[in-house]
PDB file of N, CA and C in Angstrom:
ATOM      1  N   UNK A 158       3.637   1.359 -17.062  1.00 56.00           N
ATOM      2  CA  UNK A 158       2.282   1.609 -17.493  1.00 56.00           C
ATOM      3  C   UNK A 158       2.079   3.101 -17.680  1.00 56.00           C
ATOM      4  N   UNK A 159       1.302   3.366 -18.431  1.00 63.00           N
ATOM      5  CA  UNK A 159       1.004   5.123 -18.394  1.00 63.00           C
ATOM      6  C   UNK A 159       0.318   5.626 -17.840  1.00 63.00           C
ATOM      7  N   UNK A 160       0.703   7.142 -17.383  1.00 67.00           N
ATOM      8  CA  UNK A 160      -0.128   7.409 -16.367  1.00 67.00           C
ATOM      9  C   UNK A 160      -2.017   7.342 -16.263  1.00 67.00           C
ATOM     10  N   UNK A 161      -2.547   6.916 -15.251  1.00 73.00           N
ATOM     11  CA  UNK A 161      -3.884   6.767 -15.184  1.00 73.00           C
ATOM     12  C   UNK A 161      -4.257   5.241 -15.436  1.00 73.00           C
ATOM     13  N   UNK A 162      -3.584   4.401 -16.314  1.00 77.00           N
ATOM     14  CA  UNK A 162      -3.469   3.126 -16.592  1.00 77.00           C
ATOM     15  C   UNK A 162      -3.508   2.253 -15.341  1.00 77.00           C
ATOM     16  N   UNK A 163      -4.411   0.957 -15.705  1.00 83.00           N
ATOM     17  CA  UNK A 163      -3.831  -0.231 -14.406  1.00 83.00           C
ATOM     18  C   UNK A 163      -3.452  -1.397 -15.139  1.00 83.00           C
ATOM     19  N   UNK A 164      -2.498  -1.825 -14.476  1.00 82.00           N
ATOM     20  CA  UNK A 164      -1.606  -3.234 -14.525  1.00 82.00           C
ATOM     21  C   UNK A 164      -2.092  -4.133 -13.708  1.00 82.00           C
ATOM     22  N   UNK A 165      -1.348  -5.279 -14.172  1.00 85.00           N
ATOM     23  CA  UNK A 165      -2.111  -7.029 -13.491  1.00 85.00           C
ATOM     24  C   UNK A 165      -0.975  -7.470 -12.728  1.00 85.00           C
ATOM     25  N   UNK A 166      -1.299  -7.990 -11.953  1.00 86.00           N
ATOM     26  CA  UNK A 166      -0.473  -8.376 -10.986  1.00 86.00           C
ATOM     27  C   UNK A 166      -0.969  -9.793 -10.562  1.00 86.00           C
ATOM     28  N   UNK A 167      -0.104 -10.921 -10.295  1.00 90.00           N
ATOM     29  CA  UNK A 167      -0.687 -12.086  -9.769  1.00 90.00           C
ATOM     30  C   UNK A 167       0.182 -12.553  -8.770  1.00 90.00           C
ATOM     31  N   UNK A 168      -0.547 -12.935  -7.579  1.00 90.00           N
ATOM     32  CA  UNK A 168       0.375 -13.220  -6.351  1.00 90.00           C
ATOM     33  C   UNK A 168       0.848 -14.236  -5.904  1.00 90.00           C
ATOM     34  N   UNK A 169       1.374 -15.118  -5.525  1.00 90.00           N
ATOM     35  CA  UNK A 169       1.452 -17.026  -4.832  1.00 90.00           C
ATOM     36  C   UNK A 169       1.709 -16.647  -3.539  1.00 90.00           C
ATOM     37  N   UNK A 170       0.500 -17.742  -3.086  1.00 88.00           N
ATOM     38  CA  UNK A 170       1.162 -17.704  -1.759  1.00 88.00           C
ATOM     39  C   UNK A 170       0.463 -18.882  -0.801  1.00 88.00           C
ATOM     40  N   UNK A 171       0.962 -18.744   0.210  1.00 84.00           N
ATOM     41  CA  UNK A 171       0.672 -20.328   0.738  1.00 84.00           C
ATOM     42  C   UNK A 171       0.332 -19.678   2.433  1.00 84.00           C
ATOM     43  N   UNK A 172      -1.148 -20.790   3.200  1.00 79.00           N
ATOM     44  CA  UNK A 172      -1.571 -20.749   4.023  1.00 79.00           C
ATOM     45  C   UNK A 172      -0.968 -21.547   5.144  1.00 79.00           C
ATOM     46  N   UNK A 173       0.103 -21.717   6.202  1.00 76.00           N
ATOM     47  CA  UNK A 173       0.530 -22.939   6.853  1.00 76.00           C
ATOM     48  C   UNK A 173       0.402 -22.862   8.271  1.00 76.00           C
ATOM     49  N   UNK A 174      -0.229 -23.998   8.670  1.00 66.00           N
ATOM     50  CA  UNK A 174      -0.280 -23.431   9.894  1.00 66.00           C
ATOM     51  C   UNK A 174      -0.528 -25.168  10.699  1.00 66.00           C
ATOM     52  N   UNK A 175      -0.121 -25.234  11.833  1.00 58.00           N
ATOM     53  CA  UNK A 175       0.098 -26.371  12.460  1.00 58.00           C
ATOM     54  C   UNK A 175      -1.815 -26.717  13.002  1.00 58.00           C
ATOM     55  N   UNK A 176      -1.844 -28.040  12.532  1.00 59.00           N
ATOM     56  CA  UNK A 176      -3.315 -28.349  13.463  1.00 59.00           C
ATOM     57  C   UNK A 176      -3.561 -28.539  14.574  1.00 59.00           C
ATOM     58  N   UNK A 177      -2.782 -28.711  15.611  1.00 58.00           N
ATOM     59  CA  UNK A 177      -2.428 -28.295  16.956  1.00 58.00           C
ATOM     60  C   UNK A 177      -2.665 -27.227  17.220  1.00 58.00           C
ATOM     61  N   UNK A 178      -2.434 -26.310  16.859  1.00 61.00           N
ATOM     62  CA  UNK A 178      -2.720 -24.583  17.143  1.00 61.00           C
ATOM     63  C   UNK A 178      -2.778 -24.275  16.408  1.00 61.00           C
ATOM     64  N   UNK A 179      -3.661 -24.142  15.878  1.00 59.00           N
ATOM     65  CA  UNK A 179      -4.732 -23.635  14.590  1.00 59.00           C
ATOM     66  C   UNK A 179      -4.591 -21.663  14.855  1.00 59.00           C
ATOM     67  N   UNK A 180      -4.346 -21.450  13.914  1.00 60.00           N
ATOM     68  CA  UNK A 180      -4.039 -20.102  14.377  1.00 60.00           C
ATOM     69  C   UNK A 180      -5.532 -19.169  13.702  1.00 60.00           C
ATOM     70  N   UNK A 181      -6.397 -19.562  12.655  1.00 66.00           N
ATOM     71  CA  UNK A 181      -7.087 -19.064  11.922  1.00 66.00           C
ATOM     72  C   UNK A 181      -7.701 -20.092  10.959  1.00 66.00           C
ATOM     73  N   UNK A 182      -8.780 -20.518  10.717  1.00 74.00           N
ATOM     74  CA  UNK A 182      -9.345 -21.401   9.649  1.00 74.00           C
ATOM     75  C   UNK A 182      -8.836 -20.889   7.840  1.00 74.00           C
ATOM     76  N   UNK A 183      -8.881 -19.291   8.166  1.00 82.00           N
ATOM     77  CA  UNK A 183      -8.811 -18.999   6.554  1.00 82.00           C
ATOM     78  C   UNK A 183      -7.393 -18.187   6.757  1.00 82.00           C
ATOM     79  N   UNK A 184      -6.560 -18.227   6.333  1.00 87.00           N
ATOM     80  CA  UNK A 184      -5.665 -17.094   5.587  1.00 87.00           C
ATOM     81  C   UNK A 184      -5.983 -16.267   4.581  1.00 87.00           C
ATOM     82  N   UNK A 185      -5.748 -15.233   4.976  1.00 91.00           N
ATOM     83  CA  UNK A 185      -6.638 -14.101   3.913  1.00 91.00           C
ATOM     84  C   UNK A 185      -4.979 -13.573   3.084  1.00 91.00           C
ATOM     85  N   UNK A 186      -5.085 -12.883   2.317  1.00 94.00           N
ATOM     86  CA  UNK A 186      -4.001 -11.529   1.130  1.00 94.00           C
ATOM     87  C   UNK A 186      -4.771 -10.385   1.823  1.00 94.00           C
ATOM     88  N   UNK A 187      -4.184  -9.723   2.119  1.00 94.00           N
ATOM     89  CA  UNK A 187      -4.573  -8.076   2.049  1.00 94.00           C
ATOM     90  C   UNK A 187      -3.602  -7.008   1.766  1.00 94.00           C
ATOM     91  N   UNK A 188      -4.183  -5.742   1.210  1.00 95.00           N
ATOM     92  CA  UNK A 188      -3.498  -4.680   0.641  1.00 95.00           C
ATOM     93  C   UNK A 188      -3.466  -3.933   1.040  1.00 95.00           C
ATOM     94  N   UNK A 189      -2.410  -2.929   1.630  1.00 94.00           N
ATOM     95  CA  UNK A 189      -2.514  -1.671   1.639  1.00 94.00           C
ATOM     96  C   UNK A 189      -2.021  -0.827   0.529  1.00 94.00           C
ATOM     97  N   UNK A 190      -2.390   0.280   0.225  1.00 92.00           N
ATOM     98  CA  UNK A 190      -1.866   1.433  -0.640  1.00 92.00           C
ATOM     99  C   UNK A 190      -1.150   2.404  -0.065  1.00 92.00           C
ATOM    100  N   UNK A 191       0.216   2.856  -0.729  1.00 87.00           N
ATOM    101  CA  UNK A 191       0.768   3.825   0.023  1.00 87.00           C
ATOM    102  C   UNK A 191       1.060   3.977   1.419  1.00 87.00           C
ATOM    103  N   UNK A 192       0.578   5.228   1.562  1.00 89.00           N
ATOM    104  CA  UNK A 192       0.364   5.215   3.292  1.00 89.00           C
ATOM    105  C   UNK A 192      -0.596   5.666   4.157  1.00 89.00           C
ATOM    106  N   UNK A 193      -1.463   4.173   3.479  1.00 93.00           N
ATOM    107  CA  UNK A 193      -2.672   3.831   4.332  1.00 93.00           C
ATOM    108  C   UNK A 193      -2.316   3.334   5.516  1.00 93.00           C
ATOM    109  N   UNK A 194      -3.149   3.181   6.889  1.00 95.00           N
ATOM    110  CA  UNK A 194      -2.991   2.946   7.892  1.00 95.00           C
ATOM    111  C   UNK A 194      -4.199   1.707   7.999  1.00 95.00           C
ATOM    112  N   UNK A 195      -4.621   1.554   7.185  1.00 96.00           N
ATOM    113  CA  UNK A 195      -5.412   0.131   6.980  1.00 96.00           C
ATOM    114  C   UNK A 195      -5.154  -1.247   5.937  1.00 96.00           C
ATOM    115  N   UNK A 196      -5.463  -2.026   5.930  1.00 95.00           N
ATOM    116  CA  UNK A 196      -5.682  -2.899   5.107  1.00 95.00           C
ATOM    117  C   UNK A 196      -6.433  -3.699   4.748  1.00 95.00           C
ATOM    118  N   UNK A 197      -6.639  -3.970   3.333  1.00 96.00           N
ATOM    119  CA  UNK A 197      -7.867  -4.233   2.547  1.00 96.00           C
ATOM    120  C   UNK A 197      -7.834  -6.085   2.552  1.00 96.00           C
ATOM    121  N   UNK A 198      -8.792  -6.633   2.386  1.00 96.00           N
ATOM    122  CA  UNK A 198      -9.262  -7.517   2.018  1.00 96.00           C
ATOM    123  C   UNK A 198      -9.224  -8.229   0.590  1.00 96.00           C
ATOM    124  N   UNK A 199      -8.337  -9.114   0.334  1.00 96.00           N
ATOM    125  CA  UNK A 199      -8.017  -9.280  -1.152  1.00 96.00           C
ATOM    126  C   UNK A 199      -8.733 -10.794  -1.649  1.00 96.00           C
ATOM    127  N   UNK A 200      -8.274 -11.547  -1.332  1.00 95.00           N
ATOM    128  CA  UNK A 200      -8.589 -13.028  -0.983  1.00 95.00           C
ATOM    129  C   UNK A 200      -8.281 -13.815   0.101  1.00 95.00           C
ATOM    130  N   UNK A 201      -9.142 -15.516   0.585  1.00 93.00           N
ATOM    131  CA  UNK A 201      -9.130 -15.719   1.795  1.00 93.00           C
ATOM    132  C   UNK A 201      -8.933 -17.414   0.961  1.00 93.00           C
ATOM    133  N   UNK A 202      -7.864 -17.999   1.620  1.00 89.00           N
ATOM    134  CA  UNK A 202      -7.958 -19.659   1.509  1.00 89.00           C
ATOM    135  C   UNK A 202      -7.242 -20.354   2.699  1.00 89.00           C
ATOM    136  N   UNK A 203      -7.956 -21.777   2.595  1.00 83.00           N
ATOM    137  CA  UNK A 203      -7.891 -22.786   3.519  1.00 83.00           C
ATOM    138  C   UNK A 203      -6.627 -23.214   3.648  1.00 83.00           C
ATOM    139  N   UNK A 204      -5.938 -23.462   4.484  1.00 81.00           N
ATOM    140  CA  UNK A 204      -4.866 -23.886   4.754  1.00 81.00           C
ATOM    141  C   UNK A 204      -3.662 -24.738   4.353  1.00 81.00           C
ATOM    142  N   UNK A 205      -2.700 -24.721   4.264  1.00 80.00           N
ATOM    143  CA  UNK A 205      -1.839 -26.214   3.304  1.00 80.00           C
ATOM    144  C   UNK A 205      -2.274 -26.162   2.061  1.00 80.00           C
ATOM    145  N   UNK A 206      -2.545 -25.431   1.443  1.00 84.00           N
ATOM    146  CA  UNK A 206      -2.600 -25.230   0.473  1.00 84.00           C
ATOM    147  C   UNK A 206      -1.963 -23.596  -0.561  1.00 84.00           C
ATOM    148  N   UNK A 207      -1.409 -24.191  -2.216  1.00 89.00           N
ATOM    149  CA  UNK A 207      -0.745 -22.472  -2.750  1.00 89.00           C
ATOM    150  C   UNK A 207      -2.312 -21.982  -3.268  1.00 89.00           C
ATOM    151  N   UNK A 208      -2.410 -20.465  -2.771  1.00 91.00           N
ATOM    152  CA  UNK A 208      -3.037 -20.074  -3.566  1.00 91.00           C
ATOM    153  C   UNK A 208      -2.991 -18.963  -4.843  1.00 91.00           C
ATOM    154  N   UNK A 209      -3.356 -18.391  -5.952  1.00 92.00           N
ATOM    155  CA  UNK A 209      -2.735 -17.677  -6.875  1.00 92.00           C
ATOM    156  C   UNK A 209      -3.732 -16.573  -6.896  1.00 92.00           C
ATOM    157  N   UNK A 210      -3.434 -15.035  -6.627  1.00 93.00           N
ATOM    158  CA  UNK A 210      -4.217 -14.367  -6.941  1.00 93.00           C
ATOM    159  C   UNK A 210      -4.336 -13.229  -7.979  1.00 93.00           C
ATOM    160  N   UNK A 211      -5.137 -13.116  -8.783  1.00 91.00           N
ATOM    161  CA  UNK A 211      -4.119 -11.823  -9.909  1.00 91.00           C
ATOM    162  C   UNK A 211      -5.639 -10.936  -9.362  1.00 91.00           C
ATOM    163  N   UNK A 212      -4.867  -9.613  -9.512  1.00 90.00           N
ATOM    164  CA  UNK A 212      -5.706  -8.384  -9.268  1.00 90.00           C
ATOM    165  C   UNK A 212      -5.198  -7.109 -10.394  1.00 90.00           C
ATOM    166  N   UNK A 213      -6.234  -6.681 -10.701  1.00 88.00           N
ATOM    167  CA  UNK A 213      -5.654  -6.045 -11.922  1.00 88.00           C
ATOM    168  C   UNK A 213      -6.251  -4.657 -12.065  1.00 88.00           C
ATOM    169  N   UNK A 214      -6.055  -4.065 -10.692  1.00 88.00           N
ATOM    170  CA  UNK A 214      -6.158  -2.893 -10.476  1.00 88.00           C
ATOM    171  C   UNK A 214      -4.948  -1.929  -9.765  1.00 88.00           C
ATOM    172  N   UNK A 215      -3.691  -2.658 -10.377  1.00 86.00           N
ATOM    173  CA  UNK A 215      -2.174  -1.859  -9.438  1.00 86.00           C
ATOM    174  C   UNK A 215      -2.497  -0.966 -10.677  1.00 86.00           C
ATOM    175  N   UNK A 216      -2.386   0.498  -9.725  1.00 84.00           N
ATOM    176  CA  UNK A 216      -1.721   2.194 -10.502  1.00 84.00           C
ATOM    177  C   UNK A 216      -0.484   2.511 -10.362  1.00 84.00           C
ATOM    178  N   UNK A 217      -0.225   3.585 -10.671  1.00 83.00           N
ATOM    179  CA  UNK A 217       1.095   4.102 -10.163  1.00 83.00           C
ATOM    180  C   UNK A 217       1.338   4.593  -8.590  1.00 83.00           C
ATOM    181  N   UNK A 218       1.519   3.424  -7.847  1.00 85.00           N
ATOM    182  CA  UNK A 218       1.730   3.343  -6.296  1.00 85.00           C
ATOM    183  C   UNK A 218       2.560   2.534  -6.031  1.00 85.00           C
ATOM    184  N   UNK A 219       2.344   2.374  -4.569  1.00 88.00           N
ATOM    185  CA  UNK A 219       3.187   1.314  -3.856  1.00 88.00           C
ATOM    186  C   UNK A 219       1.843   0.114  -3.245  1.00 88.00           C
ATOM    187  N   UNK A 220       2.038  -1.053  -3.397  1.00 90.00           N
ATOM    188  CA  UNK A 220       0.619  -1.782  -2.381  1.00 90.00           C
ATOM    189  C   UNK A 220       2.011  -2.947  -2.159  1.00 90.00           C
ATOM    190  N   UNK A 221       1.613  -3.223  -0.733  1.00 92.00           N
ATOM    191  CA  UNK A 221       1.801  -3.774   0.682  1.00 92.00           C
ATOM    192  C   UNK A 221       1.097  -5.502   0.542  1.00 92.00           C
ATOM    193  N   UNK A 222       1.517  -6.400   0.058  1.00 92.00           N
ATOM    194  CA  UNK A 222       0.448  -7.314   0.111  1.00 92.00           C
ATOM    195  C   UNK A 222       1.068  -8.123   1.013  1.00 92.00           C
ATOM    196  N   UNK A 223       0.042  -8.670   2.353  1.00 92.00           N
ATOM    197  CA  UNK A 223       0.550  -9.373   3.150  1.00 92.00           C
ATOM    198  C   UNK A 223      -0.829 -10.554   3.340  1.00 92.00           C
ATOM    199  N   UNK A 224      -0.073 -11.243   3.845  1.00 90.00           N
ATOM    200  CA  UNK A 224      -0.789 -12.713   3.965  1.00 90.00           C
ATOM    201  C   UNK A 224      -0.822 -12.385   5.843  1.00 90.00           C
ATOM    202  N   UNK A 225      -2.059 -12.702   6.088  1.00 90.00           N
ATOM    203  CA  UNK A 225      -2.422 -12.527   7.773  1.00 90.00           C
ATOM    204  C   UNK A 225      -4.101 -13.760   7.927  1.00 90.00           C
ATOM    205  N   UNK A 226      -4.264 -13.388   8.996  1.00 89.00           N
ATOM    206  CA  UNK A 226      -5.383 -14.429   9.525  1.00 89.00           C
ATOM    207  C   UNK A 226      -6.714 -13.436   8.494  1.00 89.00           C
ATOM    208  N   UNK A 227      -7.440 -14.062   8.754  1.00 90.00           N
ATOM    209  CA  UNK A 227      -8.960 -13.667   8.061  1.00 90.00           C
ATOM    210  C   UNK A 227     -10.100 -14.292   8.007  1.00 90.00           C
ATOM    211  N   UNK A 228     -11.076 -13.542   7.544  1.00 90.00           N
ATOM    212  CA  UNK A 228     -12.279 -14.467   6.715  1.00 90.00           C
ATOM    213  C   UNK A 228     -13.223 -13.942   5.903  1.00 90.00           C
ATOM    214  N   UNK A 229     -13.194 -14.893   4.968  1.00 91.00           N
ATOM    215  CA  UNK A 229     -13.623 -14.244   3.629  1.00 91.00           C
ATOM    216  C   UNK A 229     -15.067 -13.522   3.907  1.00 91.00           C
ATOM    217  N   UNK A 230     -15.879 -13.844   4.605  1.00 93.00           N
ATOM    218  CA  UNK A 230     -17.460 -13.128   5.150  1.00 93.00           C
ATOM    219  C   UNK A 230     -17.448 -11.419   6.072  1.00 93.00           C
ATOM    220  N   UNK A 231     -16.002 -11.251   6.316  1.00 90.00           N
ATOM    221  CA  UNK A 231     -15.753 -10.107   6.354  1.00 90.00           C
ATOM    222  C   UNK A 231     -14.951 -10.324   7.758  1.00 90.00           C
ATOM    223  N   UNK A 232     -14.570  -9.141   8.424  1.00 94.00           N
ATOM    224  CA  UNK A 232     -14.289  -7.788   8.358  1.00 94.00           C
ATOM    225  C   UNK A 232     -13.548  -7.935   6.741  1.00 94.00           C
ATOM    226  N   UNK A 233     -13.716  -6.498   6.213  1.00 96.00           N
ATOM    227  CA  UNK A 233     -13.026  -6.373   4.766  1.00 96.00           C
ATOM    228  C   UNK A 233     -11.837  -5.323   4.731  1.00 96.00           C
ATOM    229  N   UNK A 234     -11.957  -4.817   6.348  1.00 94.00           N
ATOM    230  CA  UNK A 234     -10.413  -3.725   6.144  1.00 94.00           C
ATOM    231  C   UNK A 234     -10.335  -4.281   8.119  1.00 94.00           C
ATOM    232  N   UNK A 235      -8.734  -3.947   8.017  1.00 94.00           N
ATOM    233  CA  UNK A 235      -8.183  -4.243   9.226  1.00 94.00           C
ATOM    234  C   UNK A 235      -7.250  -3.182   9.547  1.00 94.00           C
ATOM    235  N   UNK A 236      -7.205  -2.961  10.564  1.00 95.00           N
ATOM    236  CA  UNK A 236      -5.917  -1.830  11.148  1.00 95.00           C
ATOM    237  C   UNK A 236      -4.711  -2.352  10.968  1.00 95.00           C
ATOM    238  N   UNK A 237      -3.731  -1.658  10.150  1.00 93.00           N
ATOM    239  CA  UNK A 237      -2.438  -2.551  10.191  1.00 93.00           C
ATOM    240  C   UNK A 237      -1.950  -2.415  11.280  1.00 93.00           C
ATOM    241  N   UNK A 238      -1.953  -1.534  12.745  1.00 91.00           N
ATOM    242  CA  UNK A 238      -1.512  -1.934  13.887  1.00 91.00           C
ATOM    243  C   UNK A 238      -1.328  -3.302  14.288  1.00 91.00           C
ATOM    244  N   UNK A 239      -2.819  -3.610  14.076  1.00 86.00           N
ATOM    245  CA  UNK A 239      -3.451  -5.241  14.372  1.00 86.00           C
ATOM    246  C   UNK A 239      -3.334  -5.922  13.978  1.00 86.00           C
ATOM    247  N   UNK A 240      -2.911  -6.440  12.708  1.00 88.00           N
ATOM    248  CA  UNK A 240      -2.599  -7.273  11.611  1.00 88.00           C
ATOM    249  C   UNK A 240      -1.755  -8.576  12.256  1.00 88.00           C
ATOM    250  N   UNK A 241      -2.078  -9.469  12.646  1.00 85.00           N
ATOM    251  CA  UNK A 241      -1.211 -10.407  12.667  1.00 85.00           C
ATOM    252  C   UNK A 241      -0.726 -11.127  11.358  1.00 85.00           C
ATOM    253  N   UNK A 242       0.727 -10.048  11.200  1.00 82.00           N
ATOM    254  CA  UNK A 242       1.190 -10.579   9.687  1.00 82.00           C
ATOM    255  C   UNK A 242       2.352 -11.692   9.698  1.00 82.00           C
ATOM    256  N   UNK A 243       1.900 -12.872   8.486  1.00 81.00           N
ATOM    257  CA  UNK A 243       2.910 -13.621   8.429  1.00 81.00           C
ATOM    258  C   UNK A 243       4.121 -13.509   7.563  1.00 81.00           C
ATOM    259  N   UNK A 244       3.714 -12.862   6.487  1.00 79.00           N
ATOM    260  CA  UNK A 244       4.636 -12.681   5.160  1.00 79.00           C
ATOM    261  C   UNK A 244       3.914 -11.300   4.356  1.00 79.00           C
ATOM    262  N   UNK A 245       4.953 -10.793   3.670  1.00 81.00           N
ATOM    263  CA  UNK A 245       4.490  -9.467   2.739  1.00 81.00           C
ATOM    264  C   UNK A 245       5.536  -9.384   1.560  1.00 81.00           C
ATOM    265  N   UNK A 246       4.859  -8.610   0.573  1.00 83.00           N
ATOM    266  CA  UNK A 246       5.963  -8.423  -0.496  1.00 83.00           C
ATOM    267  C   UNK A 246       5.452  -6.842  -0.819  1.00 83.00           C
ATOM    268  N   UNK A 247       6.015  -6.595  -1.903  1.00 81.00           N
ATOM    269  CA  UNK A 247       6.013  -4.917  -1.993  1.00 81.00           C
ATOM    270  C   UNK A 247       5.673  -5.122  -3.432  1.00 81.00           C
ATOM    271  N   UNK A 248       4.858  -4.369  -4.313  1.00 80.00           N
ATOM    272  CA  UNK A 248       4.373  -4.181  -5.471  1.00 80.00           C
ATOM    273  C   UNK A 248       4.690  -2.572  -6.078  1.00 80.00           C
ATOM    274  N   UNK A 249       5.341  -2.232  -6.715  1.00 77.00           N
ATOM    275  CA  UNK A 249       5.827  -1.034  -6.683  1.00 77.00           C
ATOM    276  C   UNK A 249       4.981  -0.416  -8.449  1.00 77.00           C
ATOM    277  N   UNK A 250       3.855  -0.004  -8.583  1.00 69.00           N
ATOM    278  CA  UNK A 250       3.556   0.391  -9.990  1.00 69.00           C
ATOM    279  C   UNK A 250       4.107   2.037 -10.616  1.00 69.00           C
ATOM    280  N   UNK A 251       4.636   1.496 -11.812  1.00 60.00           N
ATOM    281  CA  UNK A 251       5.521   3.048 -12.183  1.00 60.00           C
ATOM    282  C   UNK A 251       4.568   3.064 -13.199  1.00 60.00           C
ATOM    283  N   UNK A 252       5.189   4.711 -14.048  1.00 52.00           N
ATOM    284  CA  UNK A 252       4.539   4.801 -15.132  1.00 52.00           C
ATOM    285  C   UNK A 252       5.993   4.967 -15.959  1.00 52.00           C
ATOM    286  N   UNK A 253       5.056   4.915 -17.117  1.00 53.00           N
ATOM    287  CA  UNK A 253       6.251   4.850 -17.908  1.00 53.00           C
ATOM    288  C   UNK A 253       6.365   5.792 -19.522  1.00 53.00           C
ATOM    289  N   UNK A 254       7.016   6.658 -19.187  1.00 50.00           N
ATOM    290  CA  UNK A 254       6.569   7.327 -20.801  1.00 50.00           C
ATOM    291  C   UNK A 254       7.298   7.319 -22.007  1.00 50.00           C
ATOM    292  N   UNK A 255       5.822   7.631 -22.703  1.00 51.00           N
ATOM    293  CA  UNK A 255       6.056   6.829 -23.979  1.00 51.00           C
ATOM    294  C   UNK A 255       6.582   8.095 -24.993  1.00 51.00           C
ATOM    295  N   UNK A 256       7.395   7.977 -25.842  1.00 51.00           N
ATOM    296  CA  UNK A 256       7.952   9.587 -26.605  1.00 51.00           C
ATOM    297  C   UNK A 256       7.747   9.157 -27.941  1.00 51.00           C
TER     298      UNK A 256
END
């Protein structure tokens, strides 16, 4: 992408969790940027179920997207100390020039 530009990004991902020990009603996505020491609030879904998210504000960074407990009515940023994370992937946005 060129510099200043944003790209789309769409995520899959899945909520699982045993009904016996319910670990969280919602599974949330959240983001960090770079090297933030927090993380953002992306989307939140119900359990046993894929969900798909596209966000279409990646720049030229790095964002952190991890799937952890949540709820969609807020908190909207979390300490990644605290994060009880289940899964993450890495989103890496370059730029790219054009001659």
């Amino acid at each position: 992408m060129p510099i200043g530009a944003l790209g789309n990004v769409t995520v899959h991902w899945r909520w699982d969790q045993s009904s016996a020990q319910e670990v969280s009603q919602h599974g949330c996505l959240w983001v960090s940027v770079g090297e933030e020491s927090e993380a953002h609030l992306v989307d939140c879904g119900a359990p046993g179920r894929n969900h798909e998210t596209s966000v279409r504000w990646v720049g030229m960074d790095t964002y952190v997207f991890r799937v952890a407990p949540g709820n969609p009515k807020g908190p909207f940023t979390k300490p990644l100390a605290g994060l009880f994370q289940l899964a993450q992937t890495l989103v890496i946005g370059v730029s790219l020039r054009y001659e």
